């Protein structure tokens, strides 16, 4: 997939949301539309007054078997187009693990009428985006674009379904990209191999046992003929579902779909399907592995899981939520909070078409033994297996799953995704609505029954994933691809496999022209100031029963004392861990029982407390939010616990090249200035309760904050919520202190290269940084546009040069954070250790080109569209709108400027862009940080740079601007 983890990995570490699941009997073909052209309106399930409006859609089926589901929505300016194919990683051919995923990448290349990267020209350059993901049972392709581009995207999707071009020029570089993705997400991440091992140990014969990302050896074994055969076998109309959701005319859609997809022929042959079934496991297994660069041990227990058509799926979902969803979950409360034996706990929960697997995973706290971790995990398993969950646990789990569904349906994209999953996996477009009803009927007995059924000791696999430093000569288990895995072969006569080539430019059919633009609607806002000085902003958005709020306090990490970096962050964290009347467990339980989400954190210039809630539960949710803000207890026990967790997380971060590179770049750009402070082991250990209380008393005050409320609430209702919850927040007698003067990044006349060595790490990170403008700088918008030209998306220059043309990285980017003071321009890419010097050179070359030659007008227009489209999507959700408004308030920018964002971007001229490029993107002032296995690339880097320093990871001192 493109800039996303494999879905099989993304599903690890979090419970599957209701909107993202679905089932269907194993191996069944896609069901036809029944009845055609008839809207589906199931009765909405309800519990305690909570209901989810059902998805409403029409369905049509073309003679070639393609099903088309349509969900019009006139309240958005965009449209989502999704094509899902019933083929996934389990269908990888023999000896070709990772092939379905590699093929997914190739679908973004050429067709008969589309040169490579045309899909990006039609989506990203129009202000939208495209992506895809490969799961075990399906592969999905999706685009969100301004509504006037619908016809163009439909044409493009039909092109790649019907006439994909596969040649050496497309195949070889993209295979290298996939190998970089493997190294980045699995081999270069401390716990990446853990996820590979979980997959491999769960199955003996079923192809679910082959990781979807594959292996370098089997990816290298793939050929162009394999790709053409795979396309011919699975990428056909009767194996696909098209879902269109957003602002469109139904009659026009029907015409375009028939025009573009109707002529695609369906082959007169069956589709290869996986027929093998995993045999029942009759004996428990136990594995121990040791890996380099694993900062903390991890343990996991895996069992066989039911197929998606199993009647107990709803009970399984409730069980998983009880065990792992939120801080009130059983595993968090026991292993993380009470025993403090684990730093993180989570599950691998994915509903599969055929019987799959289910894992519970714990990353242990520093100093805890794997034996104790396994014992603690199994003790909780035994409790849920032998005893009934409480009624409160059941209700909380149901509410969480219901609210996740409602939130998923905030956007046209989310609704399309949910519907397509229901069709592909359940074989029923109404499946997710029906599953909601089943969830409401789940009882404590149902949960105990499924726990006892799944979590059978004799069917378990226990995995201890340990740091290499713990081995001390002990043996370990070899976990390789099982030789007994039975993959399904494709057998198609060569003369039935079409071969396509890119047509000569003069004869190509060109994409349709875009239609008239559809303007995005940004809700207006009203505001008032409470008597205590709290500024309150309300932006109404009627519709789904959701309310979001963002309280932004004008003090963040930049006001931390130099010797106590992390103070603002710790204050925000502890605020949610107990008040004068509520314990940390009380807060977690009460928030999650409401189906709400409460979060707190800090950034460079501000701290933030946010909440999302059902509108019917808003008053209760706001009362808890206000208690957290106004009356935090900052109990010493909670401080000790939070400090321990942060130290564990930092220990993990220090073995992740992207995290290390980011921290080091911050230090070398800002030095000892406030923005340059980094929370370290020493500074976190130095934080004491008195400092935290003083920080809160100094900065957390109503006249130093803004509260933004958005969603299904009128202005008067919003002001009443604010007054009731925050009206009693007392303003101190003394005036609020000013925040520090804006930072100034280092001004260096000569480039420096800093190399941080992490031996044996599987992938390196390269970052190149420059000082950037503040949010209020007159150059901010021109620099933002130029930065987008450089690295603001898939089609930007860095990604084009590093990934698309050379396959040296899974993705290259550059960013410009909005800050009150001087910000930074940082370009980054993860790459193979042996490619570090080349990637540094390529980034510098692109910086030089920005200032040396004018940026073409069409390129500037495309990158403006990217920024405008991204902004439009960011305000499509209540939480996104609240965040945008509170950010403007933080920077003292009038709130009505939100409506001018698009015009501010659009008014940047080529001349202004050129001036900004010359002023801000000077490669001679750029700083370079490379983190990886330095023994591989050190010689190459020193050949091109004289001013290079090398620091071993264990000697890196982030407490000092000198780093040593």
Coordinates of N, CA and C in Angstrom, one line a residue, residues 406-520:
X406 N -20.6 5.4 14.7 CA -21.1 6.7 14.3 C -20.0 7.6 13.9
X407 N -18.9 7.6 14.6 CA -17.8 8.4 14.2 C -17.2 8.1 12.8
X408 N -17.2 6.8 12.5 CA -16.7 6.4 11.2 C -17.6 6.9 10.1
X409 N -18.9 7.1 10.4 CA -19.8 7.6 9.4 C -19.9 9.1 9.2
X410 N -18.9 9.8 9.9 CA -18.9 11.3 9.7 C -18.6 11.7 8.3
X411 N -17.8 10.9 7.6 CA -17.3 11.2 6.3 C -17.8 10.3 5.2
X412 N -17.9 10.8 4.0 CA -18.3 10.0 2.9 C -17.4 8.8 2.7
X413 N -16.1 9.0 2.9 CA -15.1 8.0 2.8 C -15.3 6.9 3.8
X414 N -15.6 7.3 5.0 CA -15.8 6.3 6.1 C -17.1 5.4 5.8
X415 N -18.1 6.1 5.3 CA -19.3 5.3 5.0 C -19.1 4.3 3.8
X416 N -18.3 4.8 2.8 CA -18.0 3.9 1.7 C -17.2 2.7 2.2
X417 N -16.2 3.0 3.0 CA -15.4 1.9 3.5 C -16.2 0.8 4.2
X418 N -17.1 1.3 5.1 CA -17.9 0.4 5.9 C -18.8 -0.5 5.0
X419 N -19.5 0.2 4.0 CA -20.4 -0.5 3.1 C -19.6 -1.6 2.3
X420 N -18.5 -1.2 1.8 CA -17.7 -2.1 0.9 C -17.2 -3.3 1.7
X421 N -16.8 -3.1 3.0 CA -16.4 -4.3 3.8 C -17.5 -5.2 4.0
X422 N -18.7 -4.7 4.3 CA -19.9 -5.5 4.5 C -20.2 -6.4 3.2
X423 N -20.0 -5.8 2.1 CA -20.3 -6.5 0.8 C -19.3 -7.6 0.6
X424 N -18.0 -7.2 0.7 CA -16.9 -8.1 0.4 C -16.8 -9.3 1.4
X425 N -16.9 -9.0 2.7 CA -16.7 -10.0 3.7 C -17.9 -10.7 4.2
X426 N -19.0 -9.9 4.3 CA -20.3 -10.5 4.7 C -21.1 -11.0 3.5
X427 N -20.9 -10.5 2.4 CA -21.8 -10.8 1.2 C -23.1 -10.1 1.4
X428 N -23.2 -9.1 2.2 CA -24.5 -8.4 2.6 C -24.2 -6.9 2.8
X429 N -24.7 -6.0 2.0 CA -24.4 -4.6 2.2 C -25.0 -4.1 3.5
X430 N -26.0 -4.7 4.1 CA -26.6 -4.3 5.3 C -26.0 -5.0 6.5
X431 N -24.9 -5.7 6.3 CA -24.3 -6.5 7.4 C -23.9 -5.7 8.6
X432 N -23.3 -4.6 8.4 CA -22.8 -3.8 9.6 C -23.9 -3.3 10.4
X433 N -25.0 -2.9 9.8 CA -26.2 -2.5 10.5 C -26.8 -3.6 11.3
X434 N -26.8 -4.8 10.7 CA -27.4 -6.0 11.3 C -26.5 -6.4 12.5
X435 N -25.2 -6.3 12.3 CA -24.2 -6.6 13.4 C -24.4 -5.7 14.6
X436 N -24.8 -4.5 14.4 CA -25.1 -3.6 15.5 C -26.2 -4.1 16.3
X437 N -27.2 -4.6 15.7 CA -28.3 -5.2 16.4 C -27.9 -6.5 17.2
X438 N -27.0 -7.3 16.6 CA -26.5 -8.5 17.3 C -25.7 -8.1 18.5
X439 N -24.9 -7.0 18.4 CA -24.1 -6.5 19.5 C -25.0 -6.2 20.7
X440 N -26.1 -5.5 20.4 CA -27.0 -5.1 21.5 C -27.6 -6.3 22.2
X441 N -27.6 -7.5 21.6 CA -28.2 -8.7 22.2 C -27.2 -9.5 23.0
X442 N -25.9 -9.1 22.9 CA -24.8 -9.9 23.6 C -25.0 -9.9 25.1
X443 N -24.9 -11.0 25.7 CA -25.0 -11.1 27.2 C -23.7 -11.5 27.8
X444 N -23.6 -11.3 29.2 CA -22.4 -11.8 29.8 C -22.1 -13.3 29.6
X445 N -23.1 -14.1 29.5 CA -22.9 -15.5 29.3 C -22.4 -15.7 27.9
X446 N -22.8 -14.9 26.9 CA -22.2 -15.1 25.5 C -20.7 -14.8 25.5
X447 N -20.3 -13.8 26.3 CA -18.9 -13.4 26.3 C -18.1 -14.5 27.0
X448 N -18.6 -15.0 28.1 CA -17.8 -16.1 28.8 C -17.7 -17.3 27.9
X449 N -18.8 -17.6 27.1 CA -18.8 -18.7 26.3 C -17.8 -18.6 25.2
X450 N -17.7 -17.4 24.5 CA -16.7 -17.3 23.4 C -15.3 -17.3 24.0
X451 N -15.1 -16.7 25.2 CA -13.8 -16.7 25.8 C -13.3 -18.1 26.1
X452 N -14.2 -18.9 26.7 CA -13.8 -20.3 26.9 C -13.6 -21.1 25.7
X453 N -14.3 -20.8 24.6 CA -14.2 -21.5 23.4 C -12.9 -21.1 22.7
X454 N -12.6 -19.8 22.6 CA -11.4 -19.4 21.9 C -10.1 -19.7 22.7
X455 N -10.1 -19.3 23.9 CA -8.9 -19.3 24.7 C -8.6 -20.6 25.4
X456 N -8.5 -21.6 24.6 CA -8.3 -23.0 25.0 C -6.7 -23.1 25.1
X457 N -6.3 -23.5 26.3 CA -4.8 -23.7 26.5 C -4.2 -24.6 25.5
X458 N -4.9 -25.7 25.2 CA -4.3 -26.7 24.3 C -4.2 -26.2 22.9
X459 N -4.9 -25.1 22.6 CA -4.8 -24.5 21.2 C -4.0 -23.2 21.2
X460 N -3.3 -22.9 22.2 CA -2.5 -21.7 22.3 C -1.1 -21.8 21.8
X461 N -0.6 -20.6 21.4 CA 0.8 -20.5 21.0 C 1.3 -19.3 21.9
X462 N 2.3 -19.5 22.7 CA 2.9 -18.5 23.5 C 4.3 -18.1 22.9
X463 N 4.4 -16.8 22.7 CA 5.7 -16.3 22.1 C 6.3 -15.3 23.1
X464 N 7.6 -15.5 23.3 CA 8.4 -14.6 24.1 C 9.4 -13.9 23.1
X465 N 9.3 -12.6 22.9 CA 10.1 -11.9 22.0 C 11.1 -11.0 22.8
X466 N 12.3 -11.4 22.8 CA 13.3 -10.8 23.8 C 14.4 -10.1 23.2
X467 N 15.0 -9.1 23.9 CA 16.2 -8.5 23.4 C 17.4 -9.5 23.3
X468 N 18.2 -9.2 22.3 CA 19.4 -10.1 22.1 C 20.3 -10.1 23.3
X469 N 20.3 -9.0 24.0 CA 21.1 -8.9 25.2 C 20.7 -9.9 26.3
X470 N 19.5 -10.5 26.3 CA 19.1 -11.4 27.3 C 19.4 -12.9 26.9
X471 N 20.0 -13.1 25.8 CA 20.2 -14.5 25.3 C 21.2 -15.2 26.1
X472 N 22.4 -14.6 26.3 CA 23.4 -15.2 27.1 C 23.7 -16.7 26.8
X473 N 23.8 -17.0 25.5 CA 24.1 -18.3 25.1 C 22.9 -19.3 25.0
X474 N 21.7 -18.8 25.5 CA 20.6 -19.7 25.4 C 20.1 -20.0 24.0
X475 N 19.5 -21.1 23.8 CA 19.0 -21.4 22.4 C 17.7 -20.7 22.2
X476 N 17.4 -20.6 20.9 CA 16.1 -19.9 20.5 C 15.5 -20.8 19.5
X477 N 14.2 -20.5 19.2 CA 13.4 -21.3 18.3 C 13.5 -20.6 16.9
X478 N 13.7 -21.4 15.9 CA 13.7 -20.9 14.5 C 12.3 -20.8 14.0
X479 N 11.9 -19.6 13.6 CA 10.5 -19.4 13.1 C 10.6 -19.0 11.7
X480 N 10.4 -19.9 10.8 CA 10.5 -19.6 9.4 C 9.2 -19.8 8.7
X481 N 9.1 -19.5 7.5 CA 7.8 -19.8 6.7 C 7.6 -21.3 6.7
X482 N 6.4 -21.7 7.2 CA 6.1 -23.1 7.3 C 6.1 -23.8 5.9
X483 N 6.9 -24.8 5.7 CA 6.9 -25.5 4.4 C 5.6 -26.2 4.0
X484 N 4.7 -26.4 5.0 CA 3.5 -27.1 4.8 C 2.4 -26.1 4.3
X485 N 2.6 -24.8 4.3 CA 1.6 -23.9 3.9 C 1.1 -24.2 2.4
X486 N -0.2 -24.3 2.3 CA -0.7 -24.7 1.0 C -1.3 -23.6 0.2
X487 N -0.6 -23.0 -0.6 CA -1.0 -21.8 -1.4 C -1.8 -22.3 -2.6
X488 N -2.7 -21.5 -3.2 CA -3.5 -21.8 -4.3 C -2.8 -21.3 -5.6
X489 N -2.6 -22.3 -6.5 CA -1.9 -21.9 -7.7 C -2.9 -21.4 -8.7
X490 N -2.4 -20.5 -9.6 CA -3.1 -20.0 -10.7 C -2.7 -20.7 -12.0
X491 N -3.7 -21.2 -12.7 CA -3.4 -21.9 -14.0 C -4.2 -21.4 -15.1
X492 N -3.7 -20.5 -15.9 CA -4.4 -19.9 -17.0 C -3.5 -20.1 -18.2
X493 N -4.1 -20.6 -19.3 CA -3.3 -20.7 -20.6 C -2.7 -19.4 -21.0
X494 N -1.5 -19.5 -21.4 CA -0.8 -18.2 -21.8 C -1.6 -17.4 -22.8
X495 N -2.2 -18.0 -23.7 CA -3.0 -17.3 -24.7 C -4.2 -16.6 -24.2
X496 N -4.6 -16.9 -23.0 CA -5.7 -16.2 -22.3 C -5.3 -15.1 -21.4
X497 N -4.0 -14.8 -21.3 CA -3.5 -13.8 -20.5 C -3.2 -12.6 -21.3
X498 N -4.0 -11.5 -21.3 CA -3.8 -10.4 -22.2 C -2.5 -9.6 -21.8
X499 N -1.8 -9.1 -22.7 CA -0.7 -8.2 -22.5 C -1.0 -6.8 -23.1
X500 N -0.9 -5.8 -22.2 CA -1.2 -4.5 -22.6 C 0.1 -3.6 -22.7
X501 N 0.0 -2.6 -23.5 CA 1.2 -1.6 -23.5 C 0.6 -0.2 -23.6
X502 N 1.4 0.7 -23.2 CA 1.0 2.1 -23.2 C 0.9 2.6 -24.7
X503 N -0.3 3.1 -25.0 CA -0.5 3.5 -26.4 C 0.3 4.7 -26.7
X504 N 0.7 4.9 -28.0 CA 1.4 6.1 -28.4 C 0.6 7.4 -27.9
X505 N 1.3 8.4 -27.6 CA 0.6 9.6 -27.0 C -0.5 10.1 -27.9
X506 N -0.2 10.1 -29.2 CA -1.2 10.6 -30.2 C -2.5 9.9 -30.2
X507 N -2.5 8.6 -29.8 CA -3.7 7.8 -30.0 C -4.3 7.5 -28.6
X508 N -3.7 8.0 -27.5 CA -4.3 7.7 -26.2 C -5.7 8.4 -26.0
X509 N -6.6 7.7 -25.4 CA -7.8 8.4 -24.9 C -7.5 9.2 -23.7
X510 N -7.8 10.5 -23.7 CA -7.5 11.4 -22.6 C -8.6 11.3 -21.5
X511 N -8.2 11.6 -20.3 CA -9.2 11.6 -19.2 C -10.3 12.6 -19.5
X512 N -11.5 12.4 -19.0 CA -12.5 13.4 -19.1 C -12.2 14.7 -18.4
X513 N -12.7 15.8 -18.9 CA -12.5 17.1 -18.2 C -13.2 17.1 -16.9
X514 N -12.7 17.8 -15.9 CA -13.4 18.0 -14.6 C -14.6 18.9 -14.9
X515 N -15.7 18.6 -14.1 CA -16.9 19.4 -14.1 C -16.8 20.7 -13.3
X516 N -17.9 21.4 -13.2 CA -17.9 22.7 -12.5 C -17.5 22.4 -11.0
X517 N -16.7 23.3 -10.4 CA -16.3 23.1 -9.0 C -17.5 23.2 -8.1
X518 N -17.3 22.4 -7.0 CA -18.3 22.3 -5.9 C -17.7 22.9 -4.7
X519 N -18.2 24.0 -4.2 CA -17.5 24.7 -3.1 C -17.8 24.0 -1.8
X520 N -16.7 23.9 -1.0 CA -16.8 23.3 0.4 C -17.5 24.3 1.3

